[in-house]
Phi, psi and omega in degrees: 000147201262155192280149166035254188312327186276336189315293186276337185263006183297322165320300203294303211273326169296342179267343171285310187203013183079011196270164172143055200234054173054025190310148173299165183275354183273317195284318180307320187278311178304315182299303179303326183288334178286323190295320172300305181297333166273012181056037161262153183286139179249119172304161163321291190315326184280316180290345182286328168312323207276350179256112174320140173250341174217198206274318187290318173299323179294315174313316182286317178314301195291330171297325174293321165301318181276005178269119176304333163313308191244030184284326161310306176298314173314316193271353166274329166294317172298332192283318176306318167303315185301328189287309170307300179314305185299326171284004187065026183277141182259129035245013175303319193300288173322299182302328179283335184289332185276349164310329184283356173287339180263345183275110180243159196277341173262010171249352184218154183287149179319319189283340184273311177315297172297331182291304183314290173316324184280322176294314162312304174304321182303311193290310173313307172313315177279345184235020193320305188306324187283318185291323171302322183300301186279359181290339182285329199267351198273155179305131194310329182291312171294333180286316182299319185273004177227022180296300181329310170287326167312298172313328176281333191242346188236355173260000000 
């Protein structure tokens, strides 16, 4: 089975440029940023794979946020993802909640941390029923980091 991005998109990627080389998360993110710069569309299948699933992927994700040269494009990608998350659309919603497992005070600047948890609060407040339903499926670290909202909205 081909990893991550390539699995479901093998036909799409060959149609685009013949790519699909088991790229790392960082390479996938760079590839997508370049698609944006070329004004090409980005499918949901590509977007979902740009939400980090582990600490290493989060480090790459955050590095793009911190890089002035990529920041505007990073924000465009996150706006596209955020629209899906705010609507409670799966699998974006659950992946975004699991992202909280990697956002630590010691690993990100305060502005990022504040914005991230403001977004989490907004998303949960507007999708509380959905949050309560998916909470048991979240990674344990994500459950720990969102447990206050569980108490506020689910009990």
